[in-house]
PDB file of C-alpha atoms in Angstrom:
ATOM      1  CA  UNK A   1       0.000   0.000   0.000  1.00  0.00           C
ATOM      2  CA  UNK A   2       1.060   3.646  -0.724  1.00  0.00           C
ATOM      3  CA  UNK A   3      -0.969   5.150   2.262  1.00  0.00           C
ATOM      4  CA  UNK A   4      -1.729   8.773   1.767  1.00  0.00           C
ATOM      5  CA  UNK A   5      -0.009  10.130  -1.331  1.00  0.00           C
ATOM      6  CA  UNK A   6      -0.350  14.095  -1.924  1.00  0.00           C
ATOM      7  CA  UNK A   7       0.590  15.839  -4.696  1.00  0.00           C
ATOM      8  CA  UNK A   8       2.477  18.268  -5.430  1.00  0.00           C
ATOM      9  CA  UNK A   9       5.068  18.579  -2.952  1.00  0.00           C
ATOM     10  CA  UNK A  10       5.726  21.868  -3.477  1.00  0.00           C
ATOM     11  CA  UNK A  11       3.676  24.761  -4.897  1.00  0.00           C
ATOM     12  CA  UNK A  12       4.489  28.623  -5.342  1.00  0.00           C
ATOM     13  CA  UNK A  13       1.211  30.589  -6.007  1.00  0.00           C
ATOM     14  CA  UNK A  14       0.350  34.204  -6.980  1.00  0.00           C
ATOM     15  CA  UNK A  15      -2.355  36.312  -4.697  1.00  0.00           C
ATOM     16  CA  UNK A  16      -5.807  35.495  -6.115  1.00  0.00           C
ATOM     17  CA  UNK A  17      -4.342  32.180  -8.674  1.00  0.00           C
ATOM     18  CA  UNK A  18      -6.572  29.151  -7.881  1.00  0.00           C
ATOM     19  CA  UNK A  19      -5.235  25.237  -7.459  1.00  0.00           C
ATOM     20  CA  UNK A  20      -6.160  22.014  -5.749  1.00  0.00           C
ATOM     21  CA  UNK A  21      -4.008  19.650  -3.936  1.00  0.00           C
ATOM     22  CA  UNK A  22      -4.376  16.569  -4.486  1.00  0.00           C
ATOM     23  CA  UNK A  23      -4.731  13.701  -1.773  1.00  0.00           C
ATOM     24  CA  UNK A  24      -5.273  10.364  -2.593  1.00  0.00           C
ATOM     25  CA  UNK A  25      -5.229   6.772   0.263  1.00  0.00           C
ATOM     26  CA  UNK A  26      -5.604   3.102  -0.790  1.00  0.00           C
ATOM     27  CA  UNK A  27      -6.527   1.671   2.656  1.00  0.00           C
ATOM     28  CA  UNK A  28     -10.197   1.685   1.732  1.00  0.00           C
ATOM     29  CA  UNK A  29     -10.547   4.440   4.957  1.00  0.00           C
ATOM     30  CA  UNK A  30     -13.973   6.250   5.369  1.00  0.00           C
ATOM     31  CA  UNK A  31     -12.919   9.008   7.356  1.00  0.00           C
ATOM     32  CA  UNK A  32     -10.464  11.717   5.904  1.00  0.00           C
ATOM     33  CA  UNK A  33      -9.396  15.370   7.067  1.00  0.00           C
ATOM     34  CA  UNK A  34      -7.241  17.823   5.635  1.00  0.00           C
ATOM     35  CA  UNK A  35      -4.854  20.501   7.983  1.00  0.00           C
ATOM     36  CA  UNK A  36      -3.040  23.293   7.441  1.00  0.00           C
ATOM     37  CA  UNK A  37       0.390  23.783   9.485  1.00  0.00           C
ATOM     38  CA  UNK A  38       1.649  27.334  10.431  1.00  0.00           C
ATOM     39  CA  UNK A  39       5.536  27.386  11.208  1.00  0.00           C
ATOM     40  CA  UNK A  40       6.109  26.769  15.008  1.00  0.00           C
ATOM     41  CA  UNK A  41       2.456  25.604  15.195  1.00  0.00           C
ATOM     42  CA  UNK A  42       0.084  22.644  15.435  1.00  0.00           C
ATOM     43  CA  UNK A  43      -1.881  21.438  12.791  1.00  0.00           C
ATOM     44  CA  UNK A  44      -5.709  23.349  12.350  1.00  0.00           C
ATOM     45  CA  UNK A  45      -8.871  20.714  10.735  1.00  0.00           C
ATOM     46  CA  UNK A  46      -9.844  22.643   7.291  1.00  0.00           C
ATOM     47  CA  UNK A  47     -12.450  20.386   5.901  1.00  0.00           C
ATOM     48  CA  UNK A  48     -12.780  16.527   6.740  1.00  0.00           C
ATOM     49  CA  UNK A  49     -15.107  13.917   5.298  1.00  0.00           C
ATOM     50  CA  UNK A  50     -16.771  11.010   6.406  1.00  0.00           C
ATOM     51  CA  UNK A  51     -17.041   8.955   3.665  1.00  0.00           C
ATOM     52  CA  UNK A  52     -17.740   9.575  -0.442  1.00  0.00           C
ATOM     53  CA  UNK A  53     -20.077  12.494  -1.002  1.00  0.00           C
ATOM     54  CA  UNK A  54     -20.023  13.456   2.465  1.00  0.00           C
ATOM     55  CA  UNK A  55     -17.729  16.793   3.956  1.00  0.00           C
ATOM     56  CA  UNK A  56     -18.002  19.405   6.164  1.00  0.00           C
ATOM     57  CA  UNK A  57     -16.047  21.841   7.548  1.00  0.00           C
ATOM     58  CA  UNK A  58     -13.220  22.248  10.484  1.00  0.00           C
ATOM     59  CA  UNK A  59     -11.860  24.964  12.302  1.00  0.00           C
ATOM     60  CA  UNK A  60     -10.366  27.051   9.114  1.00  0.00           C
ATOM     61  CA  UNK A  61     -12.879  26.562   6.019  1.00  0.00           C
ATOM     62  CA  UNK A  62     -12.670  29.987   4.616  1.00  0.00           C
ATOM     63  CA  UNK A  63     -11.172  30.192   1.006  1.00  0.00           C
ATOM     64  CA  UNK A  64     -11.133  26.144   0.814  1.00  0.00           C
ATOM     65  CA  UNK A  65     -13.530  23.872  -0.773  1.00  0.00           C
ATOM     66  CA  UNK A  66     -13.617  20.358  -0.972  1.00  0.00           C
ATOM     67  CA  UNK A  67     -15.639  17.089  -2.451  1.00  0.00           C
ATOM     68  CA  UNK A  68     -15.360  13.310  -2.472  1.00  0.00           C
ATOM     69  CA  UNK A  69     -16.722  11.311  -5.169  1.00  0.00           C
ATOM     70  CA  UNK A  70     -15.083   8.274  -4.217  1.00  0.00           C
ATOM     71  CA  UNK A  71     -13.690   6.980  -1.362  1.00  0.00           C
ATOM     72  CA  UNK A  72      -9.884   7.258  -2.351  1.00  0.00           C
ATOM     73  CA  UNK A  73      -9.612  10.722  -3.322  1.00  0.00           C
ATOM     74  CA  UNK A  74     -10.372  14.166  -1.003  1.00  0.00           C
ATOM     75  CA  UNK A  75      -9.124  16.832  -3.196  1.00  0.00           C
ATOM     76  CA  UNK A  76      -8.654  20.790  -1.706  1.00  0.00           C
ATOM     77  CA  UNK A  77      -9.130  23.435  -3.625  1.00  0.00           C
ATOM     78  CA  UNK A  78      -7.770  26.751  -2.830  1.00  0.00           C
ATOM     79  CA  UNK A  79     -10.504  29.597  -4.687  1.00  0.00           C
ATOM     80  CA  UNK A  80      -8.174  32.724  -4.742  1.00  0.00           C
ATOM     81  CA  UNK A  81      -4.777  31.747  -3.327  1.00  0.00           C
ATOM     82  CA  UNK A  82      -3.982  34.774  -0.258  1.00  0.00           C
ATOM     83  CA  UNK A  83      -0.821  35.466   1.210  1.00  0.00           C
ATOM     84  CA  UNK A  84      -2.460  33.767   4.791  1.00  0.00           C
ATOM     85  CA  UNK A  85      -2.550  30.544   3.086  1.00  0.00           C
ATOM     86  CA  UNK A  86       1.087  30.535   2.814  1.00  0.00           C
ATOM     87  CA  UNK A  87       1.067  26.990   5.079  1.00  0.00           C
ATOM     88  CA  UNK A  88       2.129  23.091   5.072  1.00  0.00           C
ATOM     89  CA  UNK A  89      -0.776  21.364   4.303  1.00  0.00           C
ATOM     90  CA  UNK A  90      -1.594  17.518   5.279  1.00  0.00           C
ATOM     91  CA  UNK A  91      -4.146  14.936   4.429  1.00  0.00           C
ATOM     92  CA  UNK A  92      -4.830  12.331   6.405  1.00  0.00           C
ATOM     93  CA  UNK A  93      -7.263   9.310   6.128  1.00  0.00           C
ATOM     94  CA  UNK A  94      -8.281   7.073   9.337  1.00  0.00           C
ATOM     95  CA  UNK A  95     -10.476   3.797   9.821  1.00  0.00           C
ATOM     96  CA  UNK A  96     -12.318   2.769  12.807  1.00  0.00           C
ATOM     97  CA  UNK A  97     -11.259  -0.446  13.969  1.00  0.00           C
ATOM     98  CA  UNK A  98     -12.579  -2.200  17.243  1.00  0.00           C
ATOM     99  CA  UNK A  99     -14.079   1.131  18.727  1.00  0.00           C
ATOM    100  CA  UNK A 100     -10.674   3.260  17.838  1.00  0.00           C
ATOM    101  CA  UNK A 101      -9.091   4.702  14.964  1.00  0.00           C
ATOM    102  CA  UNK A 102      -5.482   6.072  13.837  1.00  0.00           C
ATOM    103  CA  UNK A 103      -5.071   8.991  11.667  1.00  0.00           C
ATOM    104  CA  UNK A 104      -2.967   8.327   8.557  1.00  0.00           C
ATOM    105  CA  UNK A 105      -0.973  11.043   7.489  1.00  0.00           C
ATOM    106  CA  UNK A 106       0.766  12.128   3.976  1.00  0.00           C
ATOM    107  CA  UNK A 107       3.531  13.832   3.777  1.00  0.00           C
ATOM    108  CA  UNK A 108       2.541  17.343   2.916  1.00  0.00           C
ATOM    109  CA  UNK A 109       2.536  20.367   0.271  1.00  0.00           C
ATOM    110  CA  UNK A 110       4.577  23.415   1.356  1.00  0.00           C
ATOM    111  CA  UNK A 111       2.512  26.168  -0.592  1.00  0.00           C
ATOM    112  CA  UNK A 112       3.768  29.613  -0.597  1.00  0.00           C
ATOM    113  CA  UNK A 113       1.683  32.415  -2.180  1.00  0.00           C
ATOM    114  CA  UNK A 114       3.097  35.478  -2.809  1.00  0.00           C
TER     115      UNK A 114
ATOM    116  CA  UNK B   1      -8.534  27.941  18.972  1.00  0.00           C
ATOM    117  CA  UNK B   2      -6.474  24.844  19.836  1.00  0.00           C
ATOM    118  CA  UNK B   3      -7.760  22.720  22.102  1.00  0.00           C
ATOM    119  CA  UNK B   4      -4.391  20.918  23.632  1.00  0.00           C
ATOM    120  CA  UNK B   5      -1.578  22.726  24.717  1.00  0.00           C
ATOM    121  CA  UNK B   6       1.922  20.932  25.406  1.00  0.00           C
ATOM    122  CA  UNK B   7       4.004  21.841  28.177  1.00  0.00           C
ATOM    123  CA  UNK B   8       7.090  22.372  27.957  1.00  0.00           C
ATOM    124  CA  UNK B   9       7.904  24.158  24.396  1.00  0.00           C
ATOM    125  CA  UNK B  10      11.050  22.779  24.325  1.00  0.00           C
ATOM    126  CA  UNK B  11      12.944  19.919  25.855  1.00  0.00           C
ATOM    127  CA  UNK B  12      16.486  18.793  25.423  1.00  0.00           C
ATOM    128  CA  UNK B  13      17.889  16.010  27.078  1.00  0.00           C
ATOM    129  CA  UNK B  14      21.292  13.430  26.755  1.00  0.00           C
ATOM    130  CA  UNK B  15      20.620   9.906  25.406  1.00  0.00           C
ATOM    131  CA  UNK B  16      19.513   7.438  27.506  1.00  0.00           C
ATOM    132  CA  UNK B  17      17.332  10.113  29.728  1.00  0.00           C
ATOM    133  CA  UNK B  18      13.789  10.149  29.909  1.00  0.00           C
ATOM    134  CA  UNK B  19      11.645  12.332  28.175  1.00  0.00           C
ATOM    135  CA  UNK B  20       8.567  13.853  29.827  1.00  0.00           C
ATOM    136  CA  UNK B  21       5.680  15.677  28.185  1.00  0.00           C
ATOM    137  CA  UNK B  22       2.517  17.184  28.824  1.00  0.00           C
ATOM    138  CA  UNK B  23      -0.832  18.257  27.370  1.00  0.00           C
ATOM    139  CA  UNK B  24      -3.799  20.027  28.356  1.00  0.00           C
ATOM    140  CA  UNK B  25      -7.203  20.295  26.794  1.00  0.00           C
ATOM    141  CA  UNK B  26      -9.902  21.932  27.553  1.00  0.00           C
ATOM    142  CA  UNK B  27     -13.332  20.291  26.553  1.00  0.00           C
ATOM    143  CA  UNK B  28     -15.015  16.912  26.934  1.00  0.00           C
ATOM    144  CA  UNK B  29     -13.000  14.418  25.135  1.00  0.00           C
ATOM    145  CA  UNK B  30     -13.586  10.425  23.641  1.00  0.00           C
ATOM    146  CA  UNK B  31     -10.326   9.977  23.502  1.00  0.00           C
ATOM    147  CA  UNK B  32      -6.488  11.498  23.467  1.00  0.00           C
ATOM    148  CA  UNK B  33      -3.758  10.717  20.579  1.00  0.00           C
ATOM    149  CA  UNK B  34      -0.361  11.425  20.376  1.00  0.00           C
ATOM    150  CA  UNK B  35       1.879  11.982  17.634  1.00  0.00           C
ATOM    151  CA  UNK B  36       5.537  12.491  16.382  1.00  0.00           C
ATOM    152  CA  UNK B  37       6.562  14.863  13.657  1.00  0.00           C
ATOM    153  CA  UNK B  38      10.189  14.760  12.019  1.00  0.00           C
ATOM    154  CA  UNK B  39      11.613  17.822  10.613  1.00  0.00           C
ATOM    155  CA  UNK B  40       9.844  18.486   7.396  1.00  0.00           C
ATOM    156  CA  UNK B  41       7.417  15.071   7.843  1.00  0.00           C
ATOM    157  CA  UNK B  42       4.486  14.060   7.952  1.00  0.00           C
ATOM    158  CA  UNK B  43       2.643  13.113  11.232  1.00  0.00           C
ATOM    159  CA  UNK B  44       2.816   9.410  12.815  1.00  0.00           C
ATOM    160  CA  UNK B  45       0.532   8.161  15.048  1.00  0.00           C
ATOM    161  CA  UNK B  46       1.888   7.285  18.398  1.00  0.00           C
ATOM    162  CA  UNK B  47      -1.149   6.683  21.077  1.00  0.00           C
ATOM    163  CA  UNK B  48      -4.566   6.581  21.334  1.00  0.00           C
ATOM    164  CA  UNK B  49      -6.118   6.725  24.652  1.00  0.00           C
ATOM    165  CA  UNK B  50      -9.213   6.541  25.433  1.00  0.00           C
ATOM    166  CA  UNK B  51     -11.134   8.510  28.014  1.00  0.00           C
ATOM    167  CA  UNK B  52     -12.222   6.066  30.346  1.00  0.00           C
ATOM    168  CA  UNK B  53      -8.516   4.629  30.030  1.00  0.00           C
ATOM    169  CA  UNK B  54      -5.820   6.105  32.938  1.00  0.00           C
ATOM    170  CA  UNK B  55      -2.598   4.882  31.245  1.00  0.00           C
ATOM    171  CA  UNK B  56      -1.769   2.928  28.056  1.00  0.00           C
ATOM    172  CA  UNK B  57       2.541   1.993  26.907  1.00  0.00           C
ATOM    173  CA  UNK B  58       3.778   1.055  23.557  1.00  0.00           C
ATOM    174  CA  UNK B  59       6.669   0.075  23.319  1.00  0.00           C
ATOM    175  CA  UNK B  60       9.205   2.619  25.040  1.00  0.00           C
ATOM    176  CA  UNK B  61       6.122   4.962  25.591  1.00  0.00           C
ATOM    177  CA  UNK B  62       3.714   5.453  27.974  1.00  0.00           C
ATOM    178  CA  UNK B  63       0.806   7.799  27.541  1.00  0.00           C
ATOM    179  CA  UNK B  64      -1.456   9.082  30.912  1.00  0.00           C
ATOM    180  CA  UNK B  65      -4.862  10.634  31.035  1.00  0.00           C
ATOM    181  CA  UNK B  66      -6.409  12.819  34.095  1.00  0.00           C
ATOM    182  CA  UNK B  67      -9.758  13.626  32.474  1.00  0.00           C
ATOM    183  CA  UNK B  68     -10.506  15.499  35.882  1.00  0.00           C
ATOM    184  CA  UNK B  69      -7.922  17.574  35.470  1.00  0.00           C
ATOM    185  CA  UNK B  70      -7.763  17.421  31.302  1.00  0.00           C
ATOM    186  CA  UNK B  71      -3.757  16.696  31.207  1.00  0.00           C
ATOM    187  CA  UNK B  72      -2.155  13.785  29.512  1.00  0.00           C
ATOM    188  CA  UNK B  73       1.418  13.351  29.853  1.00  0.00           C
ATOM    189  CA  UNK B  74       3.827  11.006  27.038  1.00  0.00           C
ATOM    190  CA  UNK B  75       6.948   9.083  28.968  1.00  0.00           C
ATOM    191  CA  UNK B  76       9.371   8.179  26.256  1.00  0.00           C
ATOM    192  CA  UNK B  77      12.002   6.241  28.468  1.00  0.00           C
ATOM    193  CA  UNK B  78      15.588   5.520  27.898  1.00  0.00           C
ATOM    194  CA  UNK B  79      15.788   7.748  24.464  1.00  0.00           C
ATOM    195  CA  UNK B  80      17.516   7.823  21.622  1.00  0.00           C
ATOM    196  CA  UNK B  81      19.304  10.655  18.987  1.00  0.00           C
ATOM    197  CA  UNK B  82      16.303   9.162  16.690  1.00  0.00           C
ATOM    198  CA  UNK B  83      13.844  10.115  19.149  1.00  0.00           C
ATOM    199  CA  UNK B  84      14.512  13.771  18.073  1.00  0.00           C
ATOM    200  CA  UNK B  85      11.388  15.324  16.783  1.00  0.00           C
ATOM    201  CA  UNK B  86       8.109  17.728  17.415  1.00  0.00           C
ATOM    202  CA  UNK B  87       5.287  15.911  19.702  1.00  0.00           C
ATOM    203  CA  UNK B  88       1.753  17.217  19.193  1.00  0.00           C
ATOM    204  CA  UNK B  89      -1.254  15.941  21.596  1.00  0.00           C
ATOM    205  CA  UNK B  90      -4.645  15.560  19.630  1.00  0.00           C
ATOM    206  CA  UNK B  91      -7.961  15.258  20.815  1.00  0.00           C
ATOM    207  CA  UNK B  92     -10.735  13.299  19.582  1.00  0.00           C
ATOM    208  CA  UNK B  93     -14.468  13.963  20.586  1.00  0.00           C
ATOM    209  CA  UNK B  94     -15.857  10.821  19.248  1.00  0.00           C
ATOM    210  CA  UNK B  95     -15.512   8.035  16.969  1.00  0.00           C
ATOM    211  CA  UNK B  96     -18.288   9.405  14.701  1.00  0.00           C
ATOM    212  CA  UNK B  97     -15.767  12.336  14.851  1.00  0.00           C
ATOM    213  CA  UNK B  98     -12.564  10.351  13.322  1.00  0.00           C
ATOM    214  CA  UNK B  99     -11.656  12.407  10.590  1.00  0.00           C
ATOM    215  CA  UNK B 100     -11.660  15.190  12.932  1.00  0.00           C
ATOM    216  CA  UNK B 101      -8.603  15.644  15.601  1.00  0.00           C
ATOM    217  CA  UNK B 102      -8.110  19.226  17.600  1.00  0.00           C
ATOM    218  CA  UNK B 103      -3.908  19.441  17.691  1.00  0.00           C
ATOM    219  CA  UNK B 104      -2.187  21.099  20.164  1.00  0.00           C
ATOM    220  CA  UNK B 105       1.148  23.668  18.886  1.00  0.00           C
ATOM    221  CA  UNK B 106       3.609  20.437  20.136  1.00  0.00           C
ATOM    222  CA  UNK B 107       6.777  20.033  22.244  1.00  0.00           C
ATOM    223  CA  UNK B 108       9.810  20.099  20.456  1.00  0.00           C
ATOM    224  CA  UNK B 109      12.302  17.275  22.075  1.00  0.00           C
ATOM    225  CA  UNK B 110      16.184  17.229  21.369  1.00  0.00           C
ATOM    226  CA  UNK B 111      18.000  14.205  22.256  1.00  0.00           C
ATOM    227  CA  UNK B 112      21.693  14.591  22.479  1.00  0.00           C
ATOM    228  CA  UNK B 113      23.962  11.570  21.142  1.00  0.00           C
TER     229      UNK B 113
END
């Protein structure tokens, strides 16, 4: 298994350009989250997702969107790229097994908008 | 705002010391996980504990949990140069709530060789 793969690594965006970062697990998990990490900082819940064609939103939603059509993919799309998304941003898929779960996680985009 | 904080910011320590850190939270929780981040990594999963669990060890780690007083503390004992890395507490409030973890802004441990 490849576990959480994002893609790209590494992105450089200009104020007000529009992406999406791609995240994509092969675990079969129901449950998966994306986070944004600030330097020197833990990681804040943007948008998670309990399974395909359902999401809602975390702590930081603004300017994000997300959807899942199937259960492998949970793509986040950035509308109009700001300076305050400059971040490290994770995926991460989990599974609940036996009344518990553990959070999967890839291995990041470092985004930088200028 | 976060919901875990760990205490201290920053710990350094010689090989073969034990490492002590601590978290704090501030609402009802189902359960309490702890991770490790390497420089420029990705998260691992460490722990989970659950709520109505006091004290749970993996390996060279053992994880705590006051609920009355909403602290958790993570023992790493007898550790290594590898065990250099940022710690972040997480809390979960449910299992319908999986996808969703509140992270505290971690403890950054340096183990000296």
């Amino acid at each position: 298994n490849a576990g959480v793969t994002q893609t790209p690594k590494f992105q450089v965006l200009k104020t007000g350009q529009s992406m999406t970062l791609q995240c994509a697990q092969d675990m079969n998990h129901e449950y998966m989250s994306w986070y944004r990490q600030d330097p020197g900082m833990g990681l804040r819940l943007i948008h998670y997702s309990v399974g395909a064609g359902i999401t809602d939103q975390g702590e930081v939603p603004n300017g994000y969107n997300v959807s899942r059509s199937t259960t492998e993919d949970f793509p986040l799309r950035l509308l109009s790229a700001a300076p305050s998304q400059t971040s490290v941003y994770f995926c991460a898929s989990s599974k609940l097994t036996g009344g518990t779960y553990e959070q999967y996680f890839g291995p990041g985009t470092r985004l930088t908008v200028t | 705002s976060q919901q875990g904080e760990e205490d201290p910011q920053a710990l350094s320590i010689q090989e073969g010391e034990n490492a002590t850190m601590n978290c704090s939270y501030k609402t009802s929780i189902n359960n309490l996980q702890w991770y490790r981040q390497n420089s420029g990594r990705g998260l691992v999963h460490l722990i989970l504990i659950r709520s109505n669990e006091r004290e749970k060890h993996s390996g060279r780690l053992r994880v705590t949990l006051d609920t009355s007083k909403k602290s958790s503390s993570l023992l790493i004992t007898a550790s290594r140069a590898a065990d250099t890395a940022s710690y972040f507490c997480a809390t979960g409030r449910g299992n319908t709530n999986a996808g969703k973890s509140t992270f505290g802004d971690g403890t950054t441990l340096t183990v000296k060789p």
